[in-house]
């Protein structure tokens, strides 16, 4: 069957060709073509552009639709419109990349045509790539955590931000979590903003210890994780009005605080958000007018450090940082630290097994259910946070690994490590070659 002719849109005097406009992007609960996706973004363009304007963007491309695996593209495509701006970023690895900067509806339509249904801007402006203008608070619930708990943690975050002289702007993540962004003055480096975010996460954990955690290692977490590392350089999160690759075409929707205690993320989809936008506009339209200071939050960080709280783990691709604890998961730590000549007892190893690896998250979760059915006696003893669903990121693709912590299962009925089901680890071939080369 021949491909449909491109649909040429004229946006503010600029032509943008939408190739394969009839290509299916959602086929399950929602039925949407690529052109439908472009038209959705144009219907909320003022809001979507506000979240990415003047910011370098990592292109997360779903070239085969939302139901296939995406890949990340940092560098701007060589073939691009002459009117599309770029900015050159440097990364912790020492490499640089010329990334796309979108300022208008034409640029927005152009990147959506590439398959970018999620918009991933950096927390900096193109004019100053070393000083973020945004503190990002990412509330990430663990497996089995109730949505009500995410909302409770969000309201705790609102109170703390106000105490610190900052204004938070909440939005649904479009998946299971909430994002809260706060505009800040461009005075601090990425390292300082991350340090402030870590102090914020730890304070929320102190205020809501049964609901929230700042622990980086998944085997130590419970409840809602405040991911302070989203503020490290080179990290991006999906911005407002992004579409998430869920069957109902759910959207990352900006909210006002009064909506948070009762909101339901399932209400915000490609079908409902344009109507909401037409009726109430963008709830975050004035965000740039409320820039605040990090001084109070950095004072809190200093108090934490004075009390003995050192740095927390950084993302794995960063070099080891001064003051950072050993970057090794507790379950893999072989020995406890020495105190003088006295040797502490070795830390016990967590009984973790891998039950599924897949480039399709739903397939991995189905494999978990099959494992639970095979090992029903063990499965019923698992706590909510004993199931670790890891979003793994390779060089170009993402995949899902599911592990189970058997700490609550008596040793005599603990299942052994089996071949994961499914067992589709896209990094295995590379790792085996690397080991062979060593």
GROMACS .gro file of C-alpha atoms in nm:
model
  438
    1UNK     CA    1   0.000   0.000   0.000
    2UNK     CA    2   0.155   0.335  -0.104
    3UNK     CA    3   0.234   0.590   0.163
    4UNK     CA    4   0.010   0.892   0.193
    5UNK     CA    5   0.142   1.218   0.056
    6UNK     CA    6   0.288   1.456   0.318
    7UNK     CA    7   0.045   1.699   0.477
    8UNK     CA    8   0.197   2.046   0.444
    9UNK     CA    9   0.107   2.285   0.724
   10UNK     CA   10   0.163   2.659   0.705
   11UNK     CA   11   0.234   2.792   1.053
   12UNK     CA   12   0.312   3.159   1.102
   13UNK     CA   13   0.440   3.179   0.747
   14UNK     CA   14   0.656   2.865   0.768
   15UNK     CA   15   0.584   2.541   0.589
   16UNK     CA   16   0.618   2.213   0.779
   17UNK     CA   17   0.564   1.883   0.598
   18UNK     CA   18   0.405   1.607   0.807
   19UNK     CA   19   0.529   1.285   0.648
   20UNK     CA   20   0.317   0.967   0.663
   21UNK     CA   21   0.031   1.163   0.822
   22UNK     CA   22  -0.194   0.854   0.845
   23UNK     CA   23   0.067   0.644   1.025
   24UNK     CA   24  -0.093   0.488   1.338
   25UNK     CA   25   0.060   0.618   1.661
   26UNK     CA   26  -0.193   0.476   1.908
   27UNK     CA   27  -0.405   0.172   1.824
   28UNK     CA   28  -0.527   0.031   2.157
   29UNK     CA   29  -0.762   0.235   2.377
   30UNK     CA   30  -0.691   0.551   2.179
   31UNK     CA   31  -0.691   0.552   1.799
   32UNK     CA   32  -0.459   0.827   1.677
   33UNK     CA   33  -0.252   0.890   1.366
   34UNK     CA   34   0.064   1.096   1.342
   35UNK     CA   35  -0.137   1.387   1.201
   36UNK     CA   36  -0.378   1.360   1.497
   37UNK     CA   37  -0.078   1.392   1.731
   38UNK     CA   38   0.049   1.701   1.547
   39UNK     CA   39  -0.296   1.861   1.558
   40UNK     CA   40  -0.319   1.792   1.933
   41UNK     CA   41   0.009   1.973   1.995
   42UNK     CA   42  -0.097   2.267   1.779
   43UNK     CA   43  -0.422   2.295   1.977
   44UNK     CA   44  -0.220   2.347   2.298
   45UNK     CA   45   0.080   2.509   2.131
   46UNK     CA   46   0.102   2.816   2.356
   47UNK     CA   47   0.126   2.596   2.665
   48UNK     CA   48   0.355   2.332   2.514
   49UNK     CA   49   0.593   2.594   2.374
   50UNK     CA   50   0.606   2.777   2.708
   51UNK     CA   51   0.760   2.466   2.862
   52UNK     CA   52   1.035   2.431   2.600
   53UNK     CA   53   1.093   2.778   2.454
   54UNK     CA   54   1.458   2.886   2.447
   55UNK     CA   55   1.569   2.548   2.591
   56UNK     CA   56   1.783   2.281   2.422
   57UNK     CA   57   1.580   1.965   2.372
   58UNK     CA   58   1.672   1.598   2.368
   59UNK     CA   59   1.468   1.433   2.093
   60UNK     CA   60   1.293   1.122   2.224
   61UNK     CA   61   1.167   0.974   1.900
   62UNK     CA   62   0.883   0.726   1.872
   63UNK     CA   63   0.935   0.676   1.499
   64UNK     CA   64   0.712   0.367   1.486
   65UNK     CA   65   0.440   0.504   1.709
   66UNK     CA   66   0.380   0.510   2.083
   67UNK     CA   67   0.351   0.132   2.106
   68UNK     CA   68   0.707   0.066   1.986
   69UNK     CA   69   1.035   0.148   2.155
   70UNK     CA   70   1.169   0.504   2.125
   71UNK     CA   71   1.529   0.615   2.096
   72UNK     CA   72   1.703   0.926   2.225
   73UNK     CA   73   1.875   1.169   1.991
   74UNK     CA   74   2.074   1.449   2.149
   75UNK     CA   75   2.221   1.593   1.834
   76UNK     CA   76   2.008   1.801   1.601
   77UNK     CA   77   1.942   1.628   1.268
   78UNK     CA   78   2.169   1.749   0.990
   79UNK     CA   79   1.868   1.804   0.765
   80UNK     CA   80   1.663   2.064   0.944
   81UNK     CA   81   1.496   2.394   0.858
   82UNK     CA   82   1.728   2.693   0.834
   83UNK     CA   83   1.503   2.882   1.076
   84UNK     CA   84   1.537   2.624   1.356
   85UNK     CA   85   1.780   2.732   1.627
   86UNK     CA   86   2.034   2.509   1.801
   87UNK     CA   87   2.253   2.534   2.110
   88UNK     CA   88   2.575   2.344   2.184
   89UNK     CA   89   2.582   2.170   2.521
   90UNK     CA   90   2.875   2.002   2.697
   91UNK     CA   91   2.822   1.690   2.906
   92UNK     CA   92   2.991   1.520   3.204
   93UNK     CA   93   3.157   1.278   2.960
   94UNK     CA   94   3.342   1.568   2.798
   95UNK     CA   95   3.144   1.539   2.476
   96UNK     CA   96   2.937   1.813   2.321
   97UNK     CA   97   2.615   1.809   2.122
   98UNK     CA   98   2.434   2.065   1.912
   99UNK     CA   99   2.072   2.035   2.022
  100UNK     CA  100   1.748   2.169   1.880
  101UNK     CA  101   1.584   2.476   2.035
  102UNK     CA  102   1.212   2.524   1.964
  103UNK     CA  103   1.053   2.868   1.993
  104UNK     CA  104   0.731   2.851   1.792
  105UNK     CA  105   0.451   2.635   1.656
  106UNK     CA  106   0.641   2.552   1.337
  107UNK     CA  107   0.936   2.417   1.535
  108UNK     CA  108   0.698   2.224   1.759
  109UNK     CA  109   0.526   2.060   1.460
  110UNK     CA  110   0.864   1.981   1.304
  111UNK     CA  111   0.993   1.783   1.604
  112UNK     CA  112   0.657   1.610   1.653
  113UNK     CA  113   0.685   1.494   1.291
  114UNK     CA  114   1.009   1.323   1.396
  115UNK     CA  115   0.809   1.119   1.647
  116UNK     CA  116   0.867   1.338   1.954
  117UNK     CA  117   0.542   1.286   2.142
  118UNK     CA  118   0.729   1.354   2.469
  119UNK     CA  119   0.911   1.688   2.493
  120UNK     CA  120   1.237   1.669   2.690
  121UNK     CA  121   1.391   2.014   2.750
  122UNK     CA  122   1.695   2.085   2.965
  123UNK     CA  123   1.656   2.305   3.274
  124UNK     CA  124   1.858   2.588   3.118
  125UNK     CA  125   1.802   2.866   2.868
  126UNK     CA  126   2.001   2.885   2.545
  127UNK     CA  127   2.166   3.210   2.654
  128UNK     CA  128   2.320   3.058   2.970
  129UNK     CA  129   2.377   2.684   2.953
  130UNK     CA  130   2.559   2.658   3.287
  131UNK     CA  131   2.300   2.802   3.526
  132UNK     CA  132   1.956   2.635   3.548
  133UNK     CA  133   1.648   2.852   3.584
  134UNK     CA  134   1.434   2.570   3.721
  135UNK     CA  135   1.430   2.344   4.028
  136UNK     CA  136   1.266   2.015   3.929
  137UNK     CA  137   1.088   1.801   4.189
  138UNK     CA  138   0.999   1.460   4.049
  139UNK     CA  139   0.763   1.250   4.262
  140UNK     CA  140   0.810   0.891   4.148
  141UNK     CA  141   0.591   0.630   4.323
  142UNK     CA  142   0.726   0.281   4.371
  143UNK     CA  143   0.534  -0.028   4.258
  144UNK     CA  144   0.198  -0.057   4.432
  145UNK     CA  145   0.206   0.293   4.583
  146UNK     CA  146  -0.137   0.455   4.583
  147UNK     CA  147  -0.201   0.772   4.382
  148UNK     CA  148  -0.343   0.930   4.698
  149UNK     CA  149   0.003   0.904   4.858
  150UNK     CA  150   0.160   1.085   4.562
  151UNK     CA  151  -0.086   1.370   4.609
  152UNK     CA  152  -0.016   1.385   4.984
  153UNK     CA  153   0.357   1.413   4.921
  154UNK     CA  154   0.290   1.685   4.662
  155UNK     CA  155   0.101   1.891   4.919
  156UNK     CA  156   0.389   1.850   5.167
  157UNK     CA  157   0.620   1.975   4.891
  158UNK     CA  158   0.397   2.280   4.834
  159UNK     CA  159   0.416   2.376   5.201
  160UNK     CA  160   0.794   2.336   5.215
  161UNK     CA  161   0.847   2.536   4.896
  162UNK     CA  162   0.643   2.821   5.036
  163UNK     CA  163   0.842   2.815   5.360
  164UNK     CA  164   1.158   2.844   5.150
  165UNK     CA  165   1.023   3.139   4.951
  166UNK     CA  166   0.966   2.941   4.631
  167UNK     CA  167   0.654   2.886   4.426
  168UNK     CA  168   0.589   2.540   4.289
  169UNK     CA  169   0.392   2.465   3.975
  170UNK     CA  170   0.245   2.112   3.974
  171UNK     CA  171   0.161   1.890   3.680
  172UNK     CA  172   0.080   1.525   3.634
  173UNK     CA  173   0.373   1.331   3.494
  174UNK     CA  174   0.134   1.163   3.251
  175UNK     CA  175   0.217   0.830   3.408
  176UNK     CA  176   0.198   0.747   3.783
  177UNK     CA  177   0.372   1.048   3.934
  178UNK     CA  178   0.367   1.424   3.973
  179UNK     CA  179   0.618   1.689   3.874
  180UNK     CA  180   0.659   2.021   4.055
  181UNK     CA  181   0.874   2.287   3.891
  182UNK     CA  182   0.991   2.608   4.055
  183UNK     CA  183   1.150   2.891   3.859
  184UNK     CA  184   1.474   3.013   4.016
  185UNK     CA  185   1.718   3.293   3.953
  186UNK     CA  186   2.002   3.193   3.720
  187UNK     CA  187   2.272   3.226   3.984
  188UNK     CA  188   2.359   2.868   4.070
  189UNK     CA  189   2.540   2.587   3.893
  190UNK     CA  190   2.390   2.246   3.819
  191UNK     CA  191   2.580   2.100   4.115
  192UNK     CA  192   2.435   2.362   4.350
  193UNK     CA  193   2.080   2.313   4.220
  194UNK     CA  194   2.112   1.936   4.262
  195UNK     CA  195   2.247   1.991   4.616
  196UNK     CA  196   1.939   2.202   4.691
  197UNK     CA  197   1.711   1.934   4.544
  198UNK     CA  198   1.873   1.666   4.760
  199UNK     CA  199   1.818   1.879   5.073
  200UNK     CA  200   1.456   1.929   4.969
  201UNK     CA  201   1.405   1.555   4.921
  202UNK     CA  202   1.556   1.474   5.261
  203UNK     CA  203   1.340   1.733   5.436
  204UNK     CA  204   1.023   1.593   5.280
  205UNK     CA  205   1.133   1.245   5.391
  206UNK     CA  206   1.170   1.375   5.747
  207UNK     CA  207   0.825   1.534   5.738
  208UNK     CA  208   0.649   1.236   5.579
  209UNK     CA  209   0.867   0.935   5.667
  210UNK     CA  210   0.602   0.674   5.593
  211UNK     CA  211   0.511   0.826   5.255
  212UNK     CA  212   0.830   0.966   5.102
  213UNK     CA  213   1.191   0.865   5.047
  214UNK     CA  214   1.508   1.030   4.922
  215UNK     CA  215   1.696   0.699   4.889
  216UNK     CA  216   1.858   0.647   4.550
  217UNK     CA  217   1.890   0.268   4.562
  218UNK     CA  218   1.559   0.106   4.480
  219UNK     CA  219   1.603  -0.172   4.734
  220UNK     CA  220   1.609   0.092   5.010
  221UNK     CA  221   1.307   0.289   4.891
  222UNK     CA  222   0.949   0.289   5.002
  223UNK     CA  223   0.654   0.501   4.900
  224UNK     CA  224   0.719   0.803   4.678
  225UNK     CA  225   1.077   0.870   4.569
  226UNK     CA  226   1.181   1.235   4.528
  227UNK     CA  227   1.432   1.204   4.246
  228UNK     CA  228   1.684   1.478   4.326
  229UNK     CA  229   1.909   1.360   4.042
  230UNK     CA  230   1.667   1.499   3.785
  231UNK     CA  231   1.849   1.825   3.860
  232UNK     CA  232   2.190   1.692   3.757
  233UNK     CA  233   2.338   1.822   3.436
  234UNK     CA  234   2.233   1.625   3.126
  235UNK     CA  235   1.905   1.505   3.281
  236UNK     CA  236   1.569   1.592   3.125
  237UNK     CA  237   1.208   1.525   3.217
  238UNK     CA  238   0.900   1.544   2.998
  239UNK     CA  239   0.753   1.892   2.993
  240UNK     CA  240   0.394   2.013   3.011
  241UNK     CA  241   0.148   1.880   2.750
  242UNK     CA  242   0.377   1.592   2.652
  243UNK     CA  243   0.194   1.274   2.550
  244UNK     CA  244   0.298   0.958   2.731
  245UNK     CA  245   0.309   0.620   2.552
  246UNK     CA  246   0.017   0.470   2.745
  247UNK     CA  247  -0.282   0.305   2.573
  248UNK     CA  248  -0.515   0.597   2.658
  249UNK     CA  249  -0.274   0.865   2.521
  250UNK     CA  250  -0.240   1.032   2.858
  251UNK     CA  251  -0.091   1.381   2.885
  252UNK     CA  252   0.139   1.552   3.134
  253UNK     CA  253  -0.112   1.816   3.242
  254UNK     CA  254  -0.039   2.142   3.427
  255UNK     CA  255  -0.255   2.190   3.737
  256UNK     CA  256  -0.338   2.456   3.990
  257UNK     CA  257  -0.275   2.353   4.351
  258UNK     CA  258  -0.644   2.342   4.435
  259UNK     CA  259  -0.683   2.058   4.184
  260UNK     CA  260  -0.406   1.838   4.325
  261UNK     CA  261  -0.586   1.678   4.625
  262UNK     CA  262  -0.864   1.535   4.405
  263UNK     CA  263  -0.710   1.509   4.058
  264UNK     CA  264  -0.705   1.187   3.856
  265UNK     CA  265  -0.426   1.160   3.595
  266UNK     CA  266  -0.647   0.942   3.376
  267UNK     CA  267  -0.870   1.244   3.311
  268UNK     CA  268  -0.598   1.423   3.114
  269UNK     CA  269  -0.562   1.278   2.765
  270UNK     CA  270  -0.512   1.392   2.407
  271UNK     CA  271  -0.891   1.405   2.381
  272UNK     CA  272  -0.970   1.605   2.696
  273UNK     CA  273  -0.678   1.845   2.737
  274UNK     CA  274  -0.744   2.061   2.425
  275UNK     CA  275  -1.096   2.136   2.553
  276UNK     CA  276  -0.958   2.215   2.899
  277UNK     CA  277  -0.693   2.440   2.741
  278UNK     CA  278  -0.954   2.625   2.535
  279UNK     CA  279  -1.169   2.682   2.843
  280UNK     CA  280  -0.914   2.777   3.112
  281UNK     CA  281  -0.592   2.844   2.920
  282UNK     CA  282  -0.254   2.734   3.053
  283UNK     CA  283  -0.250   2.711   3.436
  284UNK     CA  284   0.126   2.773   3.425
  285UNK     CA  285   0.114   3.076   3.195
  286UNK     CA  286   0.272   3.311   3.452
  287UNK     CA  287   0.542   3.073   3.576
  288UNK     CA  288   0.829   3.286   3.444
  289UNK     CA  289   0.713   3.577   3.661
  290UNK     CA  290   0.782   3.396   3.989
  291UNK     CA  291   1.157   3.339   4.002
  292UNK     CA  292   1.286   3.264   4.350
  293UNK     CA  293   1.609   3.215   4.542
  294UNK     CA  294   1.777   2.891   4.647
  295UNK     CA  295   1.958   3.050   4.942
  296UNK     CA  296   1.723   2.913   5.210
  297UNK     CA  297   1.734   2.567   5.058
  298UNK     CA  298   2.114   2.573   5.034
  299UNK     CA  299   2.125   2.675   5.400
  300UNK     CA  300   1.920   2.363   5.474
  301UNK     CA  301   2.172   2.158   5.272
  302UNK     CA  302   2.456   2.305   5.478
  303UNK     CA  303   2.279   2.209   5.803
  304UNK     CA  304   2.233   1.854   5.674
  305UNK     CA  305   2.601   1.830   5.590
  306UNK     CA  306   2.703   1.972   5.929
  307UNK     CA  307   2.493   1.702   6.095
  308UNK     CA  308   2.682   1.431   5.908
  309UNK     CA  309   2.463   1.378   5.600
  310UNK     CA  310   2.700   1.356   5.307
  311UNK     CA  311   2.626   1.361   4.938
  312UNK     CA  312   2.394   1.098   4.791
  313UNK     CA  313   2.465   0.885   4.481
  314UNK     CA  314   2.483   1.055   4.144
  315UNK     CA  315   2.360   0.903   3.818
  316UNK     CA  316   2.593   0.622   3.707
  317UNK     CA  317   2.743   0.802   3.408
  318UNK     CA  318   2.881   1.084   3.627
  319UNK     CA  319   3.233   1.070   3.765
  320UNK     CA  320   3.270   1.000   4.137
  321UNK     CA  321   3.199   1.325   4.323
  322UNK     CA  322   3.376   1.463   4.628
  323UNK     CA  323   3.189   1.364   4.943
  324UNK     CA  324   2.978   1.105   4.763
  325UNK     CA  325   2.927   0.775   4.942
  326UNK     CA  326   3.049   0.456   4.769
  327UNK     CA  327   2.844   0.420   4.452
  328UNK     CA  328   2.736   0.062   4.506
  329UNK     CA  329   2.395  -0.081   4.584
  330UNK     CA  330   2.360  -0.195   4.946
  331UNK     CA  331   2.282  -0.547   4.831
  332UNK     CA  332   2.621  -0.561   4.660
  333UNK     CA  333   2.824  -0.404   4.936
  334UNK     CA  334   3.065  -0.670   5.063
  335UNK     CA  335   3.174  -0.512   5.385
  336UNK     CA  336   3.069  -0.242   5.627
  337UNK     CA  337   3.305   0.048   5.689
  338UNK     CA  338   3.583   0.002   5.942
  339UNK     CA  339   3.585   0.211   6.263
  340UNK     CA  340   3.943   0.234   6.382
  341UNK     CA  341   4.070  -0.120   6.436
  342UNK     CA  342   3.720  -0.252   6.506
  343UNK     CA  343   3.567  -0.432   6.215
  344UNK     CA  344   3.193  -0.419   6.174
  345UNK     CA  345   2.994  -0.719   6.067
  346UNK     CA  346   2.960  -0.755   5.688
  347UNK     CA  347   2.640  -0.612   5.550
  348UNK     CA  348   2.405  -0.887   5.450
  349UNK     CA  349   2.335  -0.923   5.081
  350UNK     CA  350   1.977  -0.868   4.972
  351UNK     CA  351   1.828  -1.179   4.808
  352UNK     CA  352   1.743  -1.022   4.473
  353UNK     CA  353   1.645  -1.218   4.163
  354UNK     CA  354   1.565  -1.096   3.811
  355UNK     CA  355   1.229  -1.217   3.683
  356UNK     CA  356   1.189  -1.023   3.355
  357UNK     CA  357   1.386  -0.822   3.098
  358UNK     CA  358   1.205  -0.664   2.806
  359UNK     CA  359   1.206  -0.364   2.576
  360UNK     CA  360   0.829  -0.361   2.630
  361UNK     CA  361   0.727  -0.268   2.985
  362UNK     CA  362   0.389  -0.438   2.957
  363UNK     CA  363   0.558  -0.762   2.850
  364UNK     CA  364   0.792  -0.741   3.149
  365UNK     CA  365   0.498  -0.685   3.387
  366UNK     CA  366   0.318  -0.982   3.233
  367UNK     CA  367   0.628  -1.189   3.301
  368UNK     CA  368   0.616  -1.077   3.665
  369UNK     CA  369   0.257  -1.201   3.691
  370UNK     CA  370   0.360  -1.538   3.547
  371UNK     CA  371   0.639  -1.560   3.803
  372UNK     CA  372   0.393  -1.482   4.083
  373UNK     CA  373   0.159  -1.754   3.958
  374UNK     CA  374   0.442  -2.009   3.955
  375UNK     CA  375   0.558  -1.908   4.303
  376UNK     CA  376   0.232  -1.814   4.472
  377UNK     CA  377   0.349  -1.894   4.825
  378UNK     CA  378   0.649  -1.664   4.793
  379UNK     CA  379   0.455  -1.395   4.605
  380UNK     CA  380   0.197  -1.348   4.880
  381UNK     CA  381   0.475  -1.264   5.127
  382UNK     CA  382   0.620  -0.981   4.921
  383UNK     CA  383   0.585  -0.623   5.045
  384UNK     CA  384   0.494  -0.349   4.796
  385UNK     CA  385   0.853  -0.228   4.776
  386UNK     CA  386   0.996  -0.579   4.725
  387UNK     CA  387   0.913  -0.556   4.353
  388UNK     CA  388   1.168  -0.336   4.176
  389UNK     CA  389   1.068  -0.215   3.829
  390UNK     CA  390   1.379  -0.059   3.678
  391UNK     CA  391   1.367   0.165   3.373
  392UNK     CA  392   1.699   0.082   3.211
  393UNK     CA  393   1.853   0.319   2.961
  394UNK     CA  394   2.091   0.197   2.694
  395UNK     CA  395   2.278   0.410   2.444
  396UNK     CA  396   1.980   0.443   2.211
  397UNK     CA  397   1.691   0.251   2.364
  398UNK     CA  398   1.511   0.202   2.691
  399UNK     CA  399   1.407  -0.129   2.843
  400UNK     CA  400   1.252  -0.265   3.160
  401UNK     CA  401   1.411  -0.494   3.417
  402UNK     CA  402   1.199  -0.639   3.698
  403UNK     CA  403   1.363  -0.775   4.011
  404UNK     CA  404   1.212  -0.926   4.324
  405UNK     CA  405   1.360  -0.886   4.672
  406UNK     CA  406   1.298  -1.209   4.865
  407UNK     CA  407   1.396  -1.065   5.205
  408UNK     CA  408   1.044  -1.132   5.342
  409UNK     CA  409   1.028  -1.486   5.205
  410UNK     CA  410   1.156  -1.767   5.436
  411UNK     CA  411   1.472  -1.922   5.296
  412UNK     CA  412   1.319  -2.268   5.270
  413UNK     CA  413   1.060  -2.149   5.016
  414UNK     CA  414   1.262  -1.886   4.831
  415UNK     CA  415   1.256  -1.945   4.454
  416UNK     CA  416   1.594  -1.977   4.284
  417UNK     CA  417   1.708  -1.749   4.007
  418UNK     CA  418   1.549  -1.870   3.684
  419UNK     CA  419   1.590  -1.759   3.328
  420UNK     CA  420   1.395  -1.431   3.319
  421UNK     CA  421   1.063  -1.443   3.134
  422UNK     CA  422   1.084  -1.262   2.896
  423UNK     CA  423   1.462  -1.227   2.868
  424UNK     CA  424   1.519  -0.950   2.618
  425UNK     CA  425   1.814  -0.746   2.748
  426UNK     CA  426   1.941  -0.526   2.460
  427UNK     CA  427   2.272  -0.462   2.640
  428UNK     CA  428   2.368  -0.829   2.686
  429UNK     CA  429   2.551  -0.866   2.356
  430UNK     CA  430   2.751  -0.550   2.420
  431UNK     CA  431   2.840  -0.658   2.776
  432UNK     CA  432   2.952  -1.003   2.661
  433UNK     CA  433   3.176  -0.848   2.395
  434UNK     CA  434   3.318  -0.608   2.654
  435UNK     CA  435   3.396  -0.892   2.895
  436UNK     CA  436   3.558  -1.087   2.612
  437UNK     CA  437   3.773  -0.788   2.522
  438UNK     CA  438   3.892  -0.761   2.883
   0.00000   0.00000   0.00000
